[in-house]
Short mmCIF file of C-alpha atoms in Angstrom, two decimals:
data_model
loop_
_atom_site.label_atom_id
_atom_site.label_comp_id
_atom_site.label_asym_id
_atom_site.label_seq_id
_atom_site.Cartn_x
_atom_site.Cartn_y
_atom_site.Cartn_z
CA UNK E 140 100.60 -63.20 -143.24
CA UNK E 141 101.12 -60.18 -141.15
CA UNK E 142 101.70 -56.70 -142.80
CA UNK E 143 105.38 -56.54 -143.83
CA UNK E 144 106.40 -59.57 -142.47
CA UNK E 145 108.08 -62.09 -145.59
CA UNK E 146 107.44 -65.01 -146.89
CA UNK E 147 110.12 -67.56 -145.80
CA UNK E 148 110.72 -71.35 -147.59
CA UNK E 149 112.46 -73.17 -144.89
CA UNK E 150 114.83 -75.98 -146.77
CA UNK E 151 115.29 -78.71 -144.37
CA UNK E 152 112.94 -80.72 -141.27
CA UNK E 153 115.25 -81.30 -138.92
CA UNK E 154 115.12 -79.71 -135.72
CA UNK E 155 116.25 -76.71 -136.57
CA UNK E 156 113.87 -76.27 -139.62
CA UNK E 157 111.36 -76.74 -137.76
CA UNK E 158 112.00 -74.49 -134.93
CA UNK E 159 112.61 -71.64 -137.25
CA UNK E 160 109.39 -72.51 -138.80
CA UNK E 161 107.41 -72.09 -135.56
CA UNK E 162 109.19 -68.52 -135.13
CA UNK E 163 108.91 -67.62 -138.31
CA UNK E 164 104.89 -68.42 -138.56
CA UNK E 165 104.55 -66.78 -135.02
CA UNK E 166 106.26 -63.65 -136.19
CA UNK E 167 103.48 -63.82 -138.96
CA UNK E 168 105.56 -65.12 -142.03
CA UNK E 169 103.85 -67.26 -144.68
CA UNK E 170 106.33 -70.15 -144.49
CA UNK E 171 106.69 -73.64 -146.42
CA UNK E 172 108.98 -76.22 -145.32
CA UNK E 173 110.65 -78.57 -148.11
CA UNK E 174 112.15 -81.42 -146.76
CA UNK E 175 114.13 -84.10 -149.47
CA UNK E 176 113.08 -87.25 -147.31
CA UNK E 177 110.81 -87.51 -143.86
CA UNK E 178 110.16 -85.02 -141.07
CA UNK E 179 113.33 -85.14 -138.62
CA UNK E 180 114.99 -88.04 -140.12
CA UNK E 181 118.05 -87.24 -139.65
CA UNK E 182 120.69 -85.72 -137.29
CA UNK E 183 117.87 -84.44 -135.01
CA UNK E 184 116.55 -88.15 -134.99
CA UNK E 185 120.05 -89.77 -133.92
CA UNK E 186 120.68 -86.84 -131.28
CA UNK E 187 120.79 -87.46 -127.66
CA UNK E 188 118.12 -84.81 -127.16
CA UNK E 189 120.71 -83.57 -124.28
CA UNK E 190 119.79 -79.81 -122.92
CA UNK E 191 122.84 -78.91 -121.29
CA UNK E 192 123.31 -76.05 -119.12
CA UNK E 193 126.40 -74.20 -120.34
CA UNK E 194 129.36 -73.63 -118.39
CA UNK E 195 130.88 -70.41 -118.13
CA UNK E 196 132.45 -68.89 -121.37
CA UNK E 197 133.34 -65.37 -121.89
CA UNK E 198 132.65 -65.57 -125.72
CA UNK E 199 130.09 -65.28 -128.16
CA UNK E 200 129.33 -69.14 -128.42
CA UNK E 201 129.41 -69.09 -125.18
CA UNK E 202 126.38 -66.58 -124.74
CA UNK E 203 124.25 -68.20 -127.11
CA UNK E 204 124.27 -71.76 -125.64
CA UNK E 205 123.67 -70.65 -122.74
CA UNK E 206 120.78 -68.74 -123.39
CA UNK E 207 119.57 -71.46 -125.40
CA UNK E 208 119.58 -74.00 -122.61
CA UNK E 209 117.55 -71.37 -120.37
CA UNK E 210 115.13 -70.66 -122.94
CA UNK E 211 114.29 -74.34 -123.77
CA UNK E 212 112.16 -74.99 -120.39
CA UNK E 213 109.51 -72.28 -121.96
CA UNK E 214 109.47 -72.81 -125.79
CA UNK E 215 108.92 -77.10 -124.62
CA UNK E 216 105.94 -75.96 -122.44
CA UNK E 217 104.92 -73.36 -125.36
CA UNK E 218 104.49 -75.77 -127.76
CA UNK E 219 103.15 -78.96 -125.64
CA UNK E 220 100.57 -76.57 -124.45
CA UNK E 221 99.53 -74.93 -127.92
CA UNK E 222 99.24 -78.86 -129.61
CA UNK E 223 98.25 -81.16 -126.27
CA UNK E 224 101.49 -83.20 -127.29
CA UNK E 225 104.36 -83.68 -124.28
CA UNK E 226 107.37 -82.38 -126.19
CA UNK E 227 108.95 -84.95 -123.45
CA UNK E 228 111.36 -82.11 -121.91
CA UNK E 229 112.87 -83.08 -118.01
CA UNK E 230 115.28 -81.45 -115.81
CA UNK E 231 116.82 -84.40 -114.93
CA UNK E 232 120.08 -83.40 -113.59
CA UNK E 233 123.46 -84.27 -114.99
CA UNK E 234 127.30 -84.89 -113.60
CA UNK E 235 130.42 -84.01 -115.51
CA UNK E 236 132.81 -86.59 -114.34
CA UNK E 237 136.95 -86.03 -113.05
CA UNK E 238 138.29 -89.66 -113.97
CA UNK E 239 141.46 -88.90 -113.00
CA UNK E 240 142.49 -87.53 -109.68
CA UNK E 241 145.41 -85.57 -111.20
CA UNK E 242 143.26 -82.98 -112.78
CA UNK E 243 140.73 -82.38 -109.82
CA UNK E 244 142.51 -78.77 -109.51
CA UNK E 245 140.46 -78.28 -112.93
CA UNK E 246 137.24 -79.00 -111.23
CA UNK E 247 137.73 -77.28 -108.45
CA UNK E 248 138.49 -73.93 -110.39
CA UNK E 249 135.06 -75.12 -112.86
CA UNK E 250 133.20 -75.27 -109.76
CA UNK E 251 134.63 -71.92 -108.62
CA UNK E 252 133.63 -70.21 -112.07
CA UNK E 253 130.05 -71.25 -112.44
CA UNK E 254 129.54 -70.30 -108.92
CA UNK E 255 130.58 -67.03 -109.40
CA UNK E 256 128.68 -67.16 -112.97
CA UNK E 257 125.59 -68.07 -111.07
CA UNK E 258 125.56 -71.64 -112.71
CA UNK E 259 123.59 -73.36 -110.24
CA UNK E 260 126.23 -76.35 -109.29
CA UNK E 261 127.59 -78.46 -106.84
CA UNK E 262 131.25 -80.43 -106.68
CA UNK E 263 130.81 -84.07 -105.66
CA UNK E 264 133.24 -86.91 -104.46
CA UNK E 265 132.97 -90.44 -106.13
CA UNK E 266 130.98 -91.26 -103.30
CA UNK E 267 128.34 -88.62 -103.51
CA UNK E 268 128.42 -88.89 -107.40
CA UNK E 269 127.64 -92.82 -106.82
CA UNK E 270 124.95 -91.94 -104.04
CA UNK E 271 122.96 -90.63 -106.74
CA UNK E 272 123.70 -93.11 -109.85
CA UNK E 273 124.66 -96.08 -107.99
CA UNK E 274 125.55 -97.79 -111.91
CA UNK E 275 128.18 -95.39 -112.07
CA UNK E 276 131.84 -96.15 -111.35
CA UNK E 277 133.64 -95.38 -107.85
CA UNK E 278 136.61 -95.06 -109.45
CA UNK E 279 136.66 -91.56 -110.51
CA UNK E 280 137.90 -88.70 -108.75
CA UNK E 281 134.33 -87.22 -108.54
CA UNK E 282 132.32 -84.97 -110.59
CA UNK E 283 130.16 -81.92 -110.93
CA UNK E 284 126.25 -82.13 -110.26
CA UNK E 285 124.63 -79.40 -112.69
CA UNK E 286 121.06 -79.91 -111.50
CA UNK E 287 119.35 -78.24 -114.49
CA UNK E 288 120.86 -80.29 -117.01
CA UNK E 289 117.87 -81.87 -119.12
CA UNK E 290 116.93 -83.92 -121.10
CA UNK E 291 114.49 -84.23 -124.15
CA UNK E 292 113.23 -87.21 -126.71
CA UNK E 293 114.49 -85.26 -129.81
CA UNK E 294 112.16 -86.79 -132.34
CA UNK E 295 108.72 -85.95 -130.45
CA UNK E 296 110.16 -82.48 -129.60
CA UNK E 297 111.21 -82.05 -133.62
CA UNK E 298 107.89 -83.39 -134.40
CA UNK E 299 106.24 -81.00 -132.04
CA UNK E 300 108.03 -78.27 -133.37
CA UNK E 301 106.50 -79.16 -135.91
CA UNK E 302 103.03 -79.55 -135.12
CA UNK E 303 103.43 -75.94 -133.65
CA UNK E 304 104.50 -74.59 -136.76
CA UNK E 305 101.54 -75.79 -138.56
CA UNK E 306 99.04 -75.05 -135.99
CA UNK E 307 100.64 -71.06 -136.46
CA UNK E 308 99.96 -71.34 -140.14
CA UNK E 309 103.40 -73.51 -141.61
CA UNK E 310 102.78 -76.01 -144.82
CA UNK E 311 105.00 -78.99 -144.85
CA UNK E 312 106.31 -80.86 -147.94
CA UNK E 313 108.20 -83.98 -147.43
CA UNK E 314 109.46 -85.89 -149.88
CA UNK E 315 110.75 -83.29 -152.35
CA UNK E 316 114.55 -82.74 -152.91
CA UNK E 317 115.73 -79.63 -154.02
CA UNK E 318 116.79 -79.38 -157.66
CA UNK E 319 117.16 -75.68 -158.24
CA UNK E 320 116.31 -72.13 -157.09
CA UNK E 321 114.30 -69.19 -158.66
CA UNK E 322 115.87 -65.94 -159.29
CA UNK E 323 115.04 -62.38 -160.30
CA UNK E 324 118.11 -60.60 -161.38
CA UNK E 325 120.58 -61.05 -158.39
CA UNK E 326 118.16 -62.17 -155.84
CA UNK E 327 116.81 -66.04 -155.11
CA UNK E 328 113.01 -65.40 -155.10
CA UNK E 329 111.66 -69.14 -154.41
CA UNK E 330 112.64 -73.02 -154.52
CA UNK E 331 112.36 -75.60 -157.13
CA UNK E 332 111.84 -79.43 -156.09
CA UNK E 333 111.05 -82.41 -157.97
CA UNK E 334 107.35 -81.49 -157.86
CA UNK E 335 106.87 -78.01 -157.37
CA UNK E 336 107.96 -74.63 -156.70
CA UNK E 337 107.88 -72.25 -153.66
CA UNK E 338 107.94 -68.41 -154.10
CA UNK E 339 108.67 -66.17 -151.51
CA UNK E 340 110.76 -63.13 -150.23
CA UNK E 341 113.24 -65.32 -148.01
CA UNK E 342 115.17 -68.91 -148.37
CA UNK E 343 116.38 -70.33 -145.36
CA UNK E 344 119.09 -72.56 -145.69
CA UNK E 345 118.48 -75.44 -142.72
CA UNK E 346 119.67 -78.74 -144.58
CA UNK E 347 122.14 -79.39 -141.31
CA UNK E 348 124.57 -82.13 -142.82
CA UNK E 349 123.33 -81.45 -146.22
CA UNK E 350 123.72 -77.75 -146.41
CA UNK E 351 126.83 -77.64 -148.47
CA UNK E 352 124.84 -79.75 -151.48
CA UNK E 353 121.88 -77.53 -151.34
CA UNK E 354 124.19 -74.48 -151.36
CA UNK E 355 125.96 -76.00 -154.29
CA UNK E 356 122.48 -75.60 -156.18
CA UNK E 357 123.09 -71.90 -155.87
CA UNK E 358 126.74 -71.56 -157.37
CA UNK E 359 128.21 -71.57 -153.78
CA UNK E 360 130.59 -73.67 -151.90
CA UNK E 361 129.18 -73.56 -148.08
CA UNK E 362 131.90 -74.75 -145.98
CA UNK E 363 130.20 -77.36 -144.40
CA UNK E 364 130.37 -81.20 -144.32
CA UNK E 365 128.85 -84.54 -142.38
CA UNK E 366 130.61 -85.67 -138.67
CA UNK E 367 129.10 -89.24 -138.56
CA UNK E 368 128.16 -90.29 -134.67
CA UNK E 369 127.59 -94.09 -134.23
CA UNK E 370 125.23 -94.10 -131.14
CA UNK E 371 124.25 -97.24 -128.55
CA UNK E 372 120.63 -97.50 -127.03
CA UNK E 373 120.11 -99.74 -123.99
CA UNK E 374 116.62 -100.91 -122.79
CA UNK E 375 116.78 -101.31 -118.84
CA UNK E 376 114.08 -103.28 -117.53
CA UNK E 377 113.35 -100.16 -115.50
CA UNK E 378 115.02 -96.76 -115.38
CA UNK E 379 118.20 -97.58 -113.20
CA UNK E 380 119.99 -94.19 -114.94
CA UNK E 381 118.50 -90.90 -113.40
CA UNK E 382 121.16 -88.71 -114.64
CA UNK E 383 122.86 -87.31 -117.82
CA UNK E 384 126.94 -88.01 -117.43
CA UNK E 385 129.61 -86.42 -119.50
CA UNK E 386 133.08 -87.84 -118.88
CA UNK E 387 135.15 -86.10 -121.53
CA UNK E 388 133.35 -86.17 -125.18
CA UNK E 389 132.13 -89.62 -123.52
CA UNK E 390 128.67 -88.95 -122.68
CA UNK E 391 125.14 -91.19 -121.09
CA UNK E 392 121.63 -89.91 -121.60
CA UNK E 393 119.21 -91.23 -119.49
CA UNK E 394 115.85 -90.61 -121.51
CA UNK E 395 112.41 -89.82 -120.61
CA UNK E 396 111.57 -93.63 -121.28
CA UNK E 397 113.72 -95.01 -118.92
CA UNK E 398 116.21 -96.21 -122.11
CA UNK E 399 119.73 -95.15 -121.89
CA UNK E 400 121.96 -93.90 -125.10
CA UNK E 401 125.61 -94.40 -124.74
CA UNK E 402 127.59 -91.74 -127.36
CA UNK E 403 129.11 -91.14 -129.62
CA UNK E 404 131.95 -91.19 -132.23
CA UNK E 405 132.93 -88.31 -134.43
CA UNK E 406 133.63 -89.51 -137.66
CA UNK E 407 134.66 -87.65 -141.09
CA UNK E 408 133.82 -90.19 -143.43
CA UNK E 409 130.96 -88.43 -145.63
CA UNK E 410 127.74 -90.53 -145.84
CA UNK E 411 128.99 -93.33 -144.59
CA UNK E 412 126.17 -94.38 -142.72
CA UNK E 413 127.57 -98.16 -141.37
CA UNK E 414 127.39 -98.57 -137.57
CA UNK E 415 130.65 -100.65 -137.38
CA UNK E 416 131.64 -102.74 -134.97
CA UNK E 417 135.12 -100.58 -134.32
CA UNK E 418 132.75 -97.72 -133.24
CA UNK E 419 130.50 -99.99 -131.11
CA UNK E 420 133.21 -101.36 -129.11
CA UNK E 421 134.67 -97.85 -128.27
CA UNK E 422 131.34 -97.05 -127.01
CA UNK E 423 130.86 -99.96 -125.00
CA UNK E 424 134.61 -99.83 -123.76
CA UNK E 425 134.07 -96.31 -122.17
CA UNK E 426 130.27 -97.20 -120.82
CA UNK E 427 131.50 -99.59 -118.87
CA UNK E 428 134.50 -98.08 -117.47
CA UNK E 429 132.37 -95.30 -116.68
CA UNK E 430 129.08 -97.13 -115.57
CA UNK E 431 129.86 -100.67 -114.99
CA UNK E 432 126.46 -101.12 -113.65
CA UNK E 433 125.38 -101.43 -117.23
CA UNK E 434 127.39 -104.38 -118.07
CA UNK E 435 124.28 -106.51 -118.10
CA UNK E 436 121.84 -104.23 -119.73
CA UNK E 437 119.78 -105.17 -122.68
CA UNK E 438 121.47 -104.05 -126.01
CA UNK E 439 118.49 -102.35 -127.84
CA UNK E 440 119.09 -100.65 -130.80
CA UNK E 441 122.25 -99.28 -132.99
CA UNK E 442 122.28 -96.40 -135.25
CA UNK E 443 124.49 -93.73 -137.10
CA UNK E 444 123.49 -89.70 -137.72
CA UNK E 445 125.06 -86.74 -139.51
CA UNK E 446 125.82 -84.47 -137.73
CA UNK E 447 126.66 -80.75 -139.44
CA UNK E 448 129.83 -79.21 -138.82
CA UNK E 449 130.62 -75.95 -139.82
CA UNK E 450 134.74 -76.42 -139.91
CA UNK E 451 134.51 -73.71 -136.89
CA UNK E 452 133.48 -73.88 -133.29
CA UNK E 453 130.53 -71.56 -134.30
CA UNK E 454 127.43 -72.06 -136.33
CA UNK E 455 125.76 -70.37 -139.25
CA UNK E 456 123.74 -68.05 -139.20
CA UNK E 457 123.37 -64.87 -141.05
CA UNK E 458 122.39 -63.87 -144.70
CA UNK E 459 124.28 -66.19 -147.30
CA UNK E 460 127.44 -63.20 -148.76
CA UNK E 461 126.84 -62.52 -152.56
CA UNK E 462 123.47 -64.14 -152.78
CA UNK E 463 120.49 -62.24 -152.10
CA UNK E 464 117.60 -63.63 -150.07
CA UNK E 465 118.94 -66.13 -148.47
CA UNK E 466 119.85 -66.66 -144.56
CA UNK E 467 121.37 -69.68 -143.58
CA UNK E 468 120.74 -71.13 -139.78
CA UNK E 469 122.95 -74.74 -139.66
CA UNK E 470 126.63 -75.94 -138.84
CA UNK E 471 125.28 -76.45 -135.13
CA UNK E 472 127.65 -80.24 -134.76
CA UNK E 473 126.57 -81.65 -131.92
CA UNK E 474 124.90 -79.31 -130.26
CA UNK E 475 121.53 -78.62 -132.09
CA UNK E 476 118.72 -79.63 -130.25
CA UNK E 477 119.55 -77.59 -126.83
CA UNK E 478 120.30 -74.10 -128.43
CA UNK E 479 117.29 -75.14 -130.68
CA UNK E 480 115.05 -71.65 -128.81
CA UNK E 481 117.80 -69.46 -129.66
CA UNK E 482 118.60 -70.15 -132.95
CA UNK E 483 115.16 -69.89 -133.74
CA UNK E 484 114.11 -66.48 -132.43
CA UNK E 485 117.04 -65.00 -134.05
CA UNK E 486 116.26 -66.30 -137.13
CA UNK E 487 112.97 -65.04 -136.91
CA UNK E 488 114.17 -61.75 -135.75
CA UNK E 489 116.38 -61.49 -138.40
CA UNK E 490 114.69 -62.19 -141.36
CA UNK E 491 111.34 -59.92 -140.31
CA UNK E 492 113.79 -56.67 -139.54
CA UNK E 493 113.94 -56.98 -136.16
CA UNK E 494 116.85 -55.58 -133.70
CA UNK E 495 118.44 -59.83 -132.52
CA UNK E 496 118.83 -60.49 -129.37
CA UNK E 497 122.23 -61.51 -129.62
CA UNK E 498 124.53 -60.19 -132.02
CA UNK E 499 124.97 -62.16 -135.34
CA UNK E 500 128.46 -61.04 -135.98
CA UNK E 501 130.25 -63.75 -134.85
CA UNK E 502 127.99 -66.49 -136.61
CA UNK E 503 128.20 -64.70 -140.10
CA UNK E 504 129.14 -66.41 -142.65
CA UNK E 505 132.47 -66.06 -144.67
CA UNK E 506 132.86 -64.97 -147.95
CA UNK E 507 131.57 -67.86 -150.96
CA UNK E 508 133.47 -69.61 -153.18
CA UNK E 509 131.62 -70.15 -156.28
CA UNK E 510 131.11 -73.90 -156.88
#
């Protein structure tokens, strides 16, 4: 451990566990990782792995995600180099679709504003948009081509993450729930699990869907709580999707493998983990208006994540008010894997003393309620 830097136990394997782990052990923290079930099991293994460039936003949120999606090219080749594994990253390209001709006006002005942003872009009629995807639909107004839109397989980057992490000195230890924290006076000094017991100067709160439990353990109620997303996978005999779409909160992912996922629903139904065949249809129902090329595509594979949402447009991250030694990084919804970098060097900025290179103001948390 480097002089002065603390020790950090990371609660939670997810993406963004892991990610903070890797910044953390770079910045020369002694850090252990408890995880309650298997390394990135849950909302980072149902994600699209989509790494979005963002669109221009004069806010806060705004900043972050896009410095997030510009980051990711050189923390995937960071980590693929350091452990010989391909974290899978591709700029593949992606289109935001117009379906309806009354609101091209709105994608004119889009176009207009990333342009002058410097948001590499370019605005495409149906034609041009089916030029490049020929499975897509050429009935749509058109769409916007955002060539360094990318793409990732979000359990082997996770997994490389954390790989990384270890290879900089991280300890992993799956399979142990948290039951309780230490304490000396007013501040949390370490985590109890079912099996052991991690000391250490900081707790990092990174239990994404989970957090609010965890926090419970503490005495607080962390405004936080599980957005279910039923997701479709699709197994082309060979890659006939080059390109991520968005049409709406509609979205298609082609992946590194060729597959295609088709997602998702938001739904606020707590753990309810049942892919259902309500939310299947409705995913099917706008593929194919959207891509009707895929009518005849192999059905692969079904599933259902957690996503966390924070009951804000924002996430988390800050130290946890009225609890000392603890920073919570989660509440990311459905956008953790692509602002993944960013969350993780301020994290690790944070917690080691260092100036952030964003301002954590407007991701602090509010004041707790005591559970």
């Amino acid at each position: 451990m480097a002089d002065g830097a603390p020790g950090v136990v990371i609660v939670g394997a997810g993406v963004i566990g892991c990610v903070c782990a890797y910044e953390l052990a770079k910045a020369g923290c002694r850090v252990d990782v408890v995880e309650r079930g298997e390394l990135c099991r849950e909302a980072s293994w149902a994600s699209a792995g989509m790494v979005a460039q963002a669109l221009p936003a004069d806010d806060a949120l705004g900043a972050f995600h896009a410095l997030g999606s510009r980051m990711f090219p050189a923390l995937a080749a960071e980590i693929s180099d350091l452990t010989g594994v391909d974290a899978t990253y591709r700029m593949n390209g992606g289109f935001r679709l117009c379906a309806d001709e009354a609101e091209w006006p709105e994608w004119e002005a889009l176009n207009s504003a990333c342009q002058a942003a410097g948001v590499p872009c370019e605005l495409l009629s149906a034609q041009e948009v089916v030029a490049r995807d020929p499975v897509l639909s050429p009935h749509i107004a058109g769409g916007l081509w955002l060539p360094e839109d990318g793409v990732v397989a979000p359990r082997r980057y996770t997994q490389t993450l954390a790989l990384a992490a270890m290879r900089r000195g991280a300890r992993f230890h799956l399979h142990q729930p948290v039951i309780g924290f230490e304490r000396a006076g007013d501040r949390v000094t370490g985590v109890c699990t079912t099996t052991d017991s991690y000391t250490a100067e900081v707790v990092l709160l990174a239990a994404g869907a989970w957090t609010r439990e965890v926090g419970a353990e503490l005495g607080v109620i962390l405004p936080m709580k599980p957005a279910k997303g039923q997701m479709i996978q699709l197994a082309p005999r060979e890659p006939i999707l080059r390109h991520t779409t968005h049409c709406g909160d509609f979205y298609l992912t082609a992946r590194p493998d060729g597959t295609i996922l088709i997602g998702s629903t938001v739904e606020f139904v707590g753990f309810d983990r049942a892919v259902t065949p309500g939310g299947v249809k409705h995913l099917l129902d706008q593929a194919l208006t959207v891509a009707p090329g895929l009518r005849d595509i192999p059905l692969a594979e079904t599933w259902a994540g957690f996503r966390p949402y924070a009951e804000r447009p924002e996430p988390y991250l800050g130290w946890l008010p009225g609890v000392e030694g603890v920073f919570v990084a989660a509440g990311h919804f459905r956008t953790g894997i692509s602002p993944s970098p960013i969350t993780g060097r301020l994290v690790a900025e944070a917690v080691t003393g260092r100036e952030t290179t964003l301002s954590l103001e407007p991701f602090a948390l509010p004041a707790q309620q005591r559970a």
